[in-house]
CSV table of C-alpha atoms in Angstrom, one decimal:
chain,number,residue,atom,x,y,z
W,1,MET,CA,134.7,107.3,89.8
W,2,SER,CA,133.2,105.0,92.4
W,3,ASN,CA,135.5,102.4,94.0
W,4,THR,CA,132.7,99.9,93.5
W,5,GLU,CA,132.1,98.3,90.1
W,6,PHE,CA,129.0,99.5,88.3
W,7,THR,CA,127.3,96.1,88.1
W,8,GLU,CA,123.7,94.8,88.7
W,9,ALA,CA,124.8,93.0,91.9
W,10,ASN,CA,126.4,96.1,93.4
W,11,LEU,CA,123.6,98.4,92.4
W,12,LEU,CA,121.2,96.0,94.1
W,13,LYS,CA,123.3,95.9,97.2
W,14,SER,CA,123.3,99.7,97.4
W,15,LEU,CA,119.5,99.6,97.7
W,16,THR,CA,119.4,96.8,100.3
W,17,ASP,CA,118.6,99.1,103.2
W,18,LEU,CA,116.5,101.7,101.4
W,19,LYS,CA,113.0,101.8,102.9
W,20,ASP,CA,110.0,102.9,101.0
W,21,PRO,CA,108.2,105.9,102.6
W,22,VAL,CA,104.7,104.3,102.9
W,23,PHE,CA,105.4,100.9,104.5
W,24,GLY,CA,108.7,101.7,106.1
W,25,LYS,CA,110.3,98.4,105.1
W,26,PRO,CA,113.5,97.8,103.1
W,27,LEU,CA,112.6,97.4,99.4
W,28,THR,CA,114.4,94.1,99.1
W,29,GLU,CA,112.6,92.7,102.2
W,30,SER,CA,109.1,93.8,101.2
W,31,GLY,CA,109.4,92.5,97.7
W,32,LEU,CA,108.7,95.9,96.1
W,33,LEU,CA,112.1,95.9,94.4
W,34,LYS,CA,112.0,93.5,91.4
W,35,SER,CA,115.1,94.3,89.5
W,36,VAL,CA,118.0,96.8,88.9
W,37,GLN,CA,119.6,96.9,85.5
W,38,PRO,CA,122.6,99.0,84.5
W,39,GLY,CA,122.6,100.3,81.0
W,40,ASP,CA,125.0,102.0,78.6
W,41,SER,CA,126.4,105.5,79.4
W,42,GLY,CA,125.7,105.2,83.2
W,43,GLN,CA,122.0,104.6,82.9
W,44,VAL,CA,120.1,102.5,85.4
W,45,THR,CA,116.6,101.0,85.2
W,46,VAL,CA,114.9,100.1,88.5
W,47,ARG,CA,111.6,98.1,88.5
W,48,ILE,CA,109.2,98.5,91.4
W,49,GLU,CA,106.1,96.4,91.9
W,50,LEU,CA,103.5,98.1,94.1
W,51,PRO,CA,101.2,96.0,96.2
W,52,VAL,CA,98.3,98.5,96.2
W,53,PRO,CA,96.3,100.1,93.4
W,54,SER,CA,97.2,103.6,94.6
W,55,TYR,CA,100.6,104.6,96.2
W,56,PRO,CA,100.6,108.2,97.5
W,57,LEU,CA,104.3,108.8,97.7
W,58,GLN,CA,105.6,107.5,94.4
W,59,SER,CA,107.5,110.6,93.5
W,60,GLU,CA,109.2,110.5,97.0
W,61,LEU,CA,110.2,106.9,96.4
W,62,THR,CA,111.6,107.7,92.9
W,63,GLU,CA,113.7,110.5,94.3
W,64,SER,CA,115.0,108.4,97.1
W,65,ILE,CA,116.0,105.6,94.8
W,66,SER,CA,117.7,108.0,92.3
W,67,GLY,CA,119.5,109.8,95.1
W,68,THR,CA,120.8,106.6,96.7
W,69,LEU,CA,122.1,105.2,93.5
W,70,GLN,CA,123.7,108.5,92.3
W,71,LYS,CA,125.4,109.0,95.6
W,72,ALA,CA,126.8,105.5,95.7
W,73,PHE,CA,127.8,105.6,92.0
W,74,PRO,CA,128.9,109.0,90.7
W,75,GLU,CA,129.2,107.5,87.2
W,76,CYS,CA,125.4,106.9,87.3
W,77,GLN,CA,124.1,109.5,84.8
W,78,SER,CA,120.3,108.8,85.1
W,79,VAL,CA,117.9,106.6,86.9
W,80,ASN,CA,114.6,105.4,85.4
W,81,VAL,CA,112.2,103.9,87.9
W,82,GLU,CA,109.4,101.9,86.3
W,83,TYR,CA,106.3,101.0,88.3
W,84,SER,CA,103.9,98.1,88.0
W,85,THR,CA,101.0,97.0,90.2
W,86,ASN,CA,100.3,93.6,91.7
W,87,ILE,CA,97.6,93.9,94.3
W,88,ARG,CA,98.5,91.6,97.2
W,89,GLY,CA,95.9,89.8,99.3
W,90,LYS,CA,95.1,87.2,101.8
W,91,GLN,CA,93.3,85.1,99.2
W,92,SER,CA,90.3,85.6,101.4
W,93,GLY,CA,87.9,83.5,99.3
W,94,GLY,CA,90.1,80.4,99.3
W,95,ARG,CA,88.0,78.5,101.8
W,96,LEU,CA,84.8,79.0,99.6
W,97,GLY,CA,86.5,78.5,96.3
W,98,LEU,CA,86.2,82.2,95.5
W,99,LYS,CA,89.0,84.0,93.5
W,100,VAL,CA,89.0,87.0,95.8
W,101,LYS,CA,92.2,88.4,97.1
W,102,ASN,CA,90.8,90.6,99.9
W,103,VAL,CA,87.4,90.6,101.6
W,104,ILE,CA,86.7,93.8,103.6
W,105,ALA,CA,83.9,94.1,106.1
W,106,VAL,CA,82.5,97.6,106.7
W,107,GLY,CA,80.8,97.9,110.0
W,108,ALA,CA,79.5,100.3,112.6
W,109,GLY,CA,78.5,100.1,116.3
W,110,LYS,CA,75.1,101.8,115.5
W,111,GLY,CA,72.9,102.7,112.6
W,112,GLY,CA,72.7,106.2,111.1
W,113,VAL,CA,76.4,106.9,110.7
W,114,GLY,CA,76.5,106.5,106.9
W,115,LYS,CA,78.1,103.0,106.9
W,116,SER,CA,76.5,101.9,103.6
W,117,THR,CA,77.5,105.2,101.9
W,118,VAL,CA,81.1,104.6,103.1
W,119,ALA,CA,81.0,101.0,101.9
W,120,ALA,CA,79.7,101.9,98.5
W,121,SER,CA,82.2,104.8,98.0
W,122,LEU,CA,85.0,102.6,99.3
W,123,ALA,CA,84.2,100.1,96.6
W,124,TYR,CA,83.9,102.7,93.8
W,125,GLY,CA,87.1,104.4,95.1
W,126,LEU,CA,89.1,101.2,94.8
W,127,LYS,CA,87.6,100.6,91.4
W,128,GLN,CA,88.6,104.1,90.4
W,129,PHE,CA,92.2,103.2,91.2
W,130,GLY,CA,92.0,100.3,88.8
W,131,ALA,CA,91.2,97.4,91.1
W,132,LYS,CA,88.6,94.7,90.3
W,133,VAL,CA,85.9,95.1,93.0
W,134,GLY,CA,82.6,93.6,94.2
W,135,LEU,CA,80.1,94.8,96.8
W,136,VAL,CA,77.9,92.6,99.0
W,137,ASP,CA,75.0,94.2,100.8
W,138,ALA,CA,74.9,92.0,104.0
W,139,ASP,CA,72.6,94.5,105.8
W,140,VAL,CA,69.7,92.2,105.1
W,141,TYR,CA,67.2,94.0,107.4
W,142,GLY,CA,67.8,97.4,105.8
W,143,PRO,CA,69.5,96.8,102.4
W,144,SER,CA,70.2,100.2,100.8
W,145,ILE,CA,73.1,99.5,98.4
W,146,PRO,CA,70.9,99.0,95.3
W,147,HIS,CA,69.4,102.5,95.8
W,148,LEU,CA,72.8,104.1,96.4
W,149,VAL,CA,74.3,102.6,93.3
W,150,GLY,CA,71.2,103.3,91.2
W,151,THR,CA,70.1,99.9,90.0
W,152,SER,CA,66.8,98.0,90.0
W,153,GLU,CA,68.0,95.1,88.0
W,154,LYS,CA,67.6,91.5,89.3
W,155,PRO,CA,70.4,89.0,89.4
W,156,MET,CA,70.2,86.2,86.9
W,157,ALA,CA,70.9,82.5,87.4
W,158,GLN,CA,73.3,80.8,84.9
W,159,GLU,CA,74.5,77.2,84.5
W,160,PHE,CA,78.2,76.4,84.6
W,161,GLN,CA,80.2,73.3,84.0
W,162,GLY,CA,81.9,72.1,87.2
W,163,ARG,CA,85.4,70.6,87.4
W,164,ASP,CA,83.8,67.2,88.0
W,165,GLY,CA,81.6,67.6,84.9
W,166,GLN,CA,78.4,68.3,86.8
W,167,THR,CA,76.2,71.3,85.9
W,168,LEU,CA,76.2,74.0,88.6
W,169,THR,CA,73.7,76.9,88.8
W,170,ARG,CA,75.2,80.1,90.0
W,171,ILE,CA,74.0,83.7,90.6
W,172,ILE,CA,75.3,86.4,88.3
W,173,PRO,CA,75.7,89.6,90.3
W,174,VAL,CA,74.2,92.9,89.0
W,175,GLU,CA,76.6,95.4,87.6
W,176,ALA,CA,76.3,99.1,88.5
W,177,ASP,CA,78.8,101.4,86.8
W,178,GLY,CA,81.2,98.5,86.5
W,179,LEU,CA,80.8,97.4,90.1
W,180,LYS,CA,79.5,93.8,90.8
W,181,VAL,CA,76.8,94.0,93.4
W,182,MET,CA,74.7,91.5,95.4
W,183,SER,CA,71.9,92.5,97.9
W,184,MET,CA,68.9,91.1,99.7
W,185,ALA,CA,67.0,94.0,98.1
W,186,PHE,CA,67.1,92.2,94.8
W,187,PHE,CA,65.0,89.4,96.2
W,188,VAL,CA,62.3,91.2,98.2
W,189,GLU,CA,59.7,93.8,97.4
W,190,PRO,CA,60.7,97.4,98.3
W,191,ASP,CA,58.2,97.6,101.2
W,192,GLN,CA,58.7,94.0,102.4
W,193,ALA,CA,60.3,93.5,105.8
W,194,VAL,CA,62.9,90.7,106.3
W,195,ILE,CA,62.0,88.9,109.5
W,196,TRP,CA,64.7,86.2,109.9
W,197,ARG,CA,66.4,84.3,112.7
W,198,GLY,CA,70.2,83.7,112.7
W,199,PRO,CA,70.3,80.4,110.7
W,200,MET,CA,68.4,81.9,107.8
W,201,LEU,CA,70.7,84.9,107.9
W,202,HIS,CA,73.7,82.6,107.8
W,203,LYS,CA,72.4,80.7,104.8
W,204,ALA,CA,71.7,84.0,102.9
W,205,ILE,CA,75.2,85.4,103.5
W,206,THR,CA,76.7,82.0,102.5
W,207,GLN,CA,74.7,82.1,99.2
W,208,PHE,CA,75.7,85.6,98.5
W,209,LEU,CA,79.4,84.6,98.7
W,210,GLN,CA,79.6,80.9,97.7
W,211,ASP,CA,76.9,80.7,95.1
W,212,THR,CA,77.6,83.9,93.3
W,213,GLU,CA,79.8,84.1,90.2
W,214,TRP,CA,82.1,86.9,91.3
W,215,GLY,CA,85.0,86.0,89.0
W,216,GLU,CA,88.4,87.3,89.9
W,217,LEU,CA,88.4,90.2,92.3
W,218,ASP,CA,91.0,92.2,94.1
W,219,TYR,CA,88.6,93.4,96.7
W,220,LEU,CA,85.1,92.3,97.9
W,221,ILE,CA,83.5,94.9,100.1
W,222,ILE,CA,80.8,93.7,102.6
W,223,ASP,CA,78.3,96.2,104.0
W,224,MET,CA,77.5,94.8,107.4
W,225,PRO,CA,74.4,95.3,109.5
W,226,PRO,CA,74.8,97.9,112.2
W,227,GLY,CA,75.6,96.8,115.7
W,228,THR,CA,77.1,93.5,116.8
W,229,GLY,CA,75.5,90.3,115.8
W,230,ASP,CA,75.3,87.1,113.7
W,231,VAL,CA,76.8,88.4,110.4
W,232,SER,CA,80.3,89.0,111.9
W,233,LEU,CA,80.4,85.5,113.3
W,234,THR,CA,79.2,84.0,110.0
W,235,LEU,CA,81.9,85.9,108.0
W,236,SER,CA,84.7,84.9,110.5
W,237,GLN,CA,83.7,81.3,110.0
W,238,LEU,CA,83.4,81.4,106.2
W,239,LEU,CA,86.4,83.5,105.2
W,240,GLU,CA,89.8,84.7,106.2
W,241,LEU,CA,88.9,88.4,106.0
W,242,ALA,CA,91.6,90.9,105.0
W,243,GLY,CA,90.1,93.1,107.8
W,244,ALA,CA,87.3,95.4,108.9
W,245,VAL,CA,86.7,99.1,108.5
W,246,VAL,CA,84.7,100.7,111.3
W,247,VAL,CA,82.6,103.8,110.5
W,248,CYS,CA,81.5,106.4,113.0
W,249,THR,CA,80.5,110.0,113.4
W,250,PRO,CA,82.5,112.4,115.6
W,251,GLN,CA,80.1,112.8,118.5
W,252,GLN,CA,80.7,110.9,121.7
W,253,VAL,CA,77.5,108.7,121.6
W,254,ALA,CA,78.6,107.3,118.2
W,255,LEU,CA,82.2,106.8,119.4
W,256,LEU,CA,81.0,104.7,122.3
W,257,ASP,CA,79.3,102.3,119.9
W,258,ALA,CA,82.3,102.3,117.6
W,259,VAL,CA,84.4,100.9,120.4
W,260,LYS,CA,81.9,98.0,120.7
W,261,ALA,CA,82.2,97.3,117.0
W,262,VAL,CA,86.0,97.3,117.2
W,263,GLN,CA,85.9,94.9,120.2
W,264,MET,CA,83.4,92.7,118.3
W,265,PHE,CA,85.7,92.3,115.3
W,266,ARG,CA,88.7,91.6,117.5
W,267,GLN,CA,86.7,89.0,119.4
W,268,VAL,CA,85.9,87.0,116.3
W,269,LYS,CA,89.5,87.4,115.1
W,270,ILE,CA,88.8,89.8,112.2
W,271,PRO,CA,91.7,92.4,112.0
W,272,VAL,CA,90.6,96.0,112.3
W,273,LEU,CA,92.1,97.9,109.4
W,274,GLY,CA,91.1,101.3,110.9
W,275,ILE,CA,88.4,103.8,111.7
W,276,VAL,CA,86.6,106.3,109.4
W,277,GLU,CA,85.1,109.5,110.6
W,278,ASN,CA,82.0,110.2,108.6
W,279,MET,CA,79.9,113.4,108.6
W,280,SER,CA,82.8,115.4,109.9
W,281,GLY,CA,82.2,119.2,110.2
W,282,GLU,CA,80.5,121.9,112.2
W,283,ILE,CA,77.3,120.0,113.1
W,284,PHE,CA,78.8,116.8,114.7
W,285,GLY,CA,82.3,118.1,115.3
W,286,ARG,CA,85.6,116.8,114.0
W,287,GLY,CA,88.5,114.7,115.3
W,288,GLY,CA,86.7,112.4,117.7
W,289,ALA,CA,87.3,109.2,115.6
W,290,LYS,CA,91.0,110.0,115.2
W,291,ALA,CA,91.4,110.4,118.9
W,292,ARG,CA,89.5,107.3,119.7
W,293,GLY,CA,91.5,105.3,117.1
W,294,GLU,CA,94.7,106.4,118.8
W,295,GLU,CA,93.3,105.1,122.1
W,296,LEU,CA,92.3,101.8,120.6
W,297,GLN,CA,95.7,101.6,118.7
W,298,ILE,CA,94.0,101.3,115.3
W,299,PRO,CA,94.8,103.4,112.2
W,300,PHE,CA,92.8,106.4,111.3
W,301,LEU,CA,91.7,106.0,107.6
W,302,GLY,CA,90.4,109.5,107.1
W,303,GLU,CA,87.5,111.8,107.6
W,304,ILE,CA,84.6,112.4,105.2
W,305,PRO,CA,83.0,115.8,105.3
W,306,MET,CA,79.3,116.4,105.9
W,307,ASN,CA,78.1,118.1,102.8
W,308,ALA,CA,75.0,118.2,100.6
W,309,GLU,CA,76.6,116.6,97.5
W,310,ILE,CA,77.1,113.2,99.2
W,311,ARG,CA,73.4,113.2,100.1
W,312,GLU,CA,72.3,114.4,96.7
W,313,LYS,CA,74.4,111.8,94.8
W,314,SER,CA,73.3,109.0,97.2
W,315,ASP,CA,69.6,109.9,96.9
W,316,ALA,CA,70.0,110.0,93.1
W,317,GLY,CA,71.7,106.6,92.9
W,318,GLN,CA,74.8,108.2,91.6
W,319,ILE,CA,77.3,107.5,94.4
W,320,SER,CA,79.9,106.4,91.9
W,321,HIS,CA,80.0,110.1,90.7
W,322,LEU,CA,81.5,111.0,94.1
W,323,VAL,CA,84.8,109.5,93.1
W,324,THR,CA,84.7,110.1,89.4
W,325,GLU,CA,83.8,113.8,89.4
W,326,GLU,CA,85.8,116.7,90.8
W,327,LEU,CA,83.7,117.4,93.9
W,328,ALA,CA,84.5,118.7,97.4
W,329,SER,CA,84.1,115.1,98.7
W,330,THR,CA,86.0,113.3,96.0
W,331,GLU,CA,89.5,113.6,97.5
W,332,PRO,CA,88.5,112.6,101.1
W,333,LEU,CA,86.6,109.5,99.8
W,334,LEU,CA,89.5,108.5,97.6
W,335,LYS,CA,91.9,109.0,100.5
W,336,VAL,CA,89.9,106.6,102.6
W,337,ALA,CA,90.0,103.9,99.8
W,338,GLU,CA,93.7,104.5,99.4
W,339,ALA,CA,94.4,104.2,103.1
W,340,THR,CA,92.3,101.1,103.4
W,341,ALA,CA,94.3,99.3,100.7
W,342,ILE,CA,97.6,100.4,102.3
W,343,GLU,CA,96.6,99.0,105.7
W,344,ILE,CA,95.8,95.6,104.1
W,345,ALA,CA,99.1,95.5,102.3
W,346,ARG,CA,100.9,96.6,105.5
W,347,GLU,CA,99.3,93.8,107.4
W,348,LEU,CA,100.4,91.3,104.7
W,349,LEU,CA,104.0,92.7,104.6
W,350,GLU,CA,104.2,92.4,108.4
W,351,ASN,CA,102.5,89.0,108.7
W,352,PRO,CA,102.7,87.0,105.4
W,353,THR,CA,100.0,84.3,105.2
W,354,LYS,CA,99.7,81.1,103.3
W,355,PRO,CA,96.7,80.7,100.9
W,356,ALA,CA,93.7,79.2,102.7
W,357,MET,CA,92.7,75.6,101.8
W,358,GLU,CA,89.8,75.6,99.4
W,359,ILE,CA,86.5,73.9,100.3
W,360,LEU,CA,85.6,71.7,97.3
């Protein structure tokens, strides 16, 4: 028998210094540990609340908790670890009155690296894990998201009753395979060029965010225009972004521009969640983004292989199938979504923030 009494307080105390294998913080400090309850016949129930929709090392955490308790209390016959999910966020939409926990910008230093494909697959990946997700196509000069998600619907306007009793007209986003989507492509003809200066761009992005009825979302993904420009500055002024994901291909010319994108986000005070290597393989090479990420001291979120099925599903408007079917690219795409959510939660655990003041 243990010299320590088999009570809730003592069980909790024995787990005080136990760190989870993903975030590396003590369970009691991170808030993941919600309760420890002793039962009859030496049974213990431990309740863990995960801050992300997908936690890759759940079995390792379960074994660590069980081993710690049974070592400290030999009379502990069995340990049942129950998991729940409460996605944490910066409440990024607070300034605009949006009920959005995390806004993620997906950017690139140059065009042609598959940024929109990564943004759409990231959104569908997070949705596949059970999160509530929206996608904004902020690449107003070359909006491609509607084609990728396979929709030609138009957003509808709907009247709502405001808190002050006044009637408000808001845009209802288009839904594509359960994903809420807003894009400039919904408002222009397919062959029409958008020729705008900065102020008009700022107004459009503001409307896509503030005047759209997004509802409650865990993640809102924003597909940025390539390069460095007005949209990043607009977003940094409007929202407290959860962070940015930088997309690049492995070859040196793309990596040089990716560095510029990272520096741009840092300059406008948007945290860089990490870098994604797209089109990885024999043609463009492999490993360049990971090495450059280490140089820049930003996380590597994963590599996406260059294969025909990504092109085929994207061209067919079936990009959601890449994360729902068992394809060669499914696991890499889901890993990128999982890693992105983990980096957001890691940032919040390290630097807790207060909710932003809402603009009324």
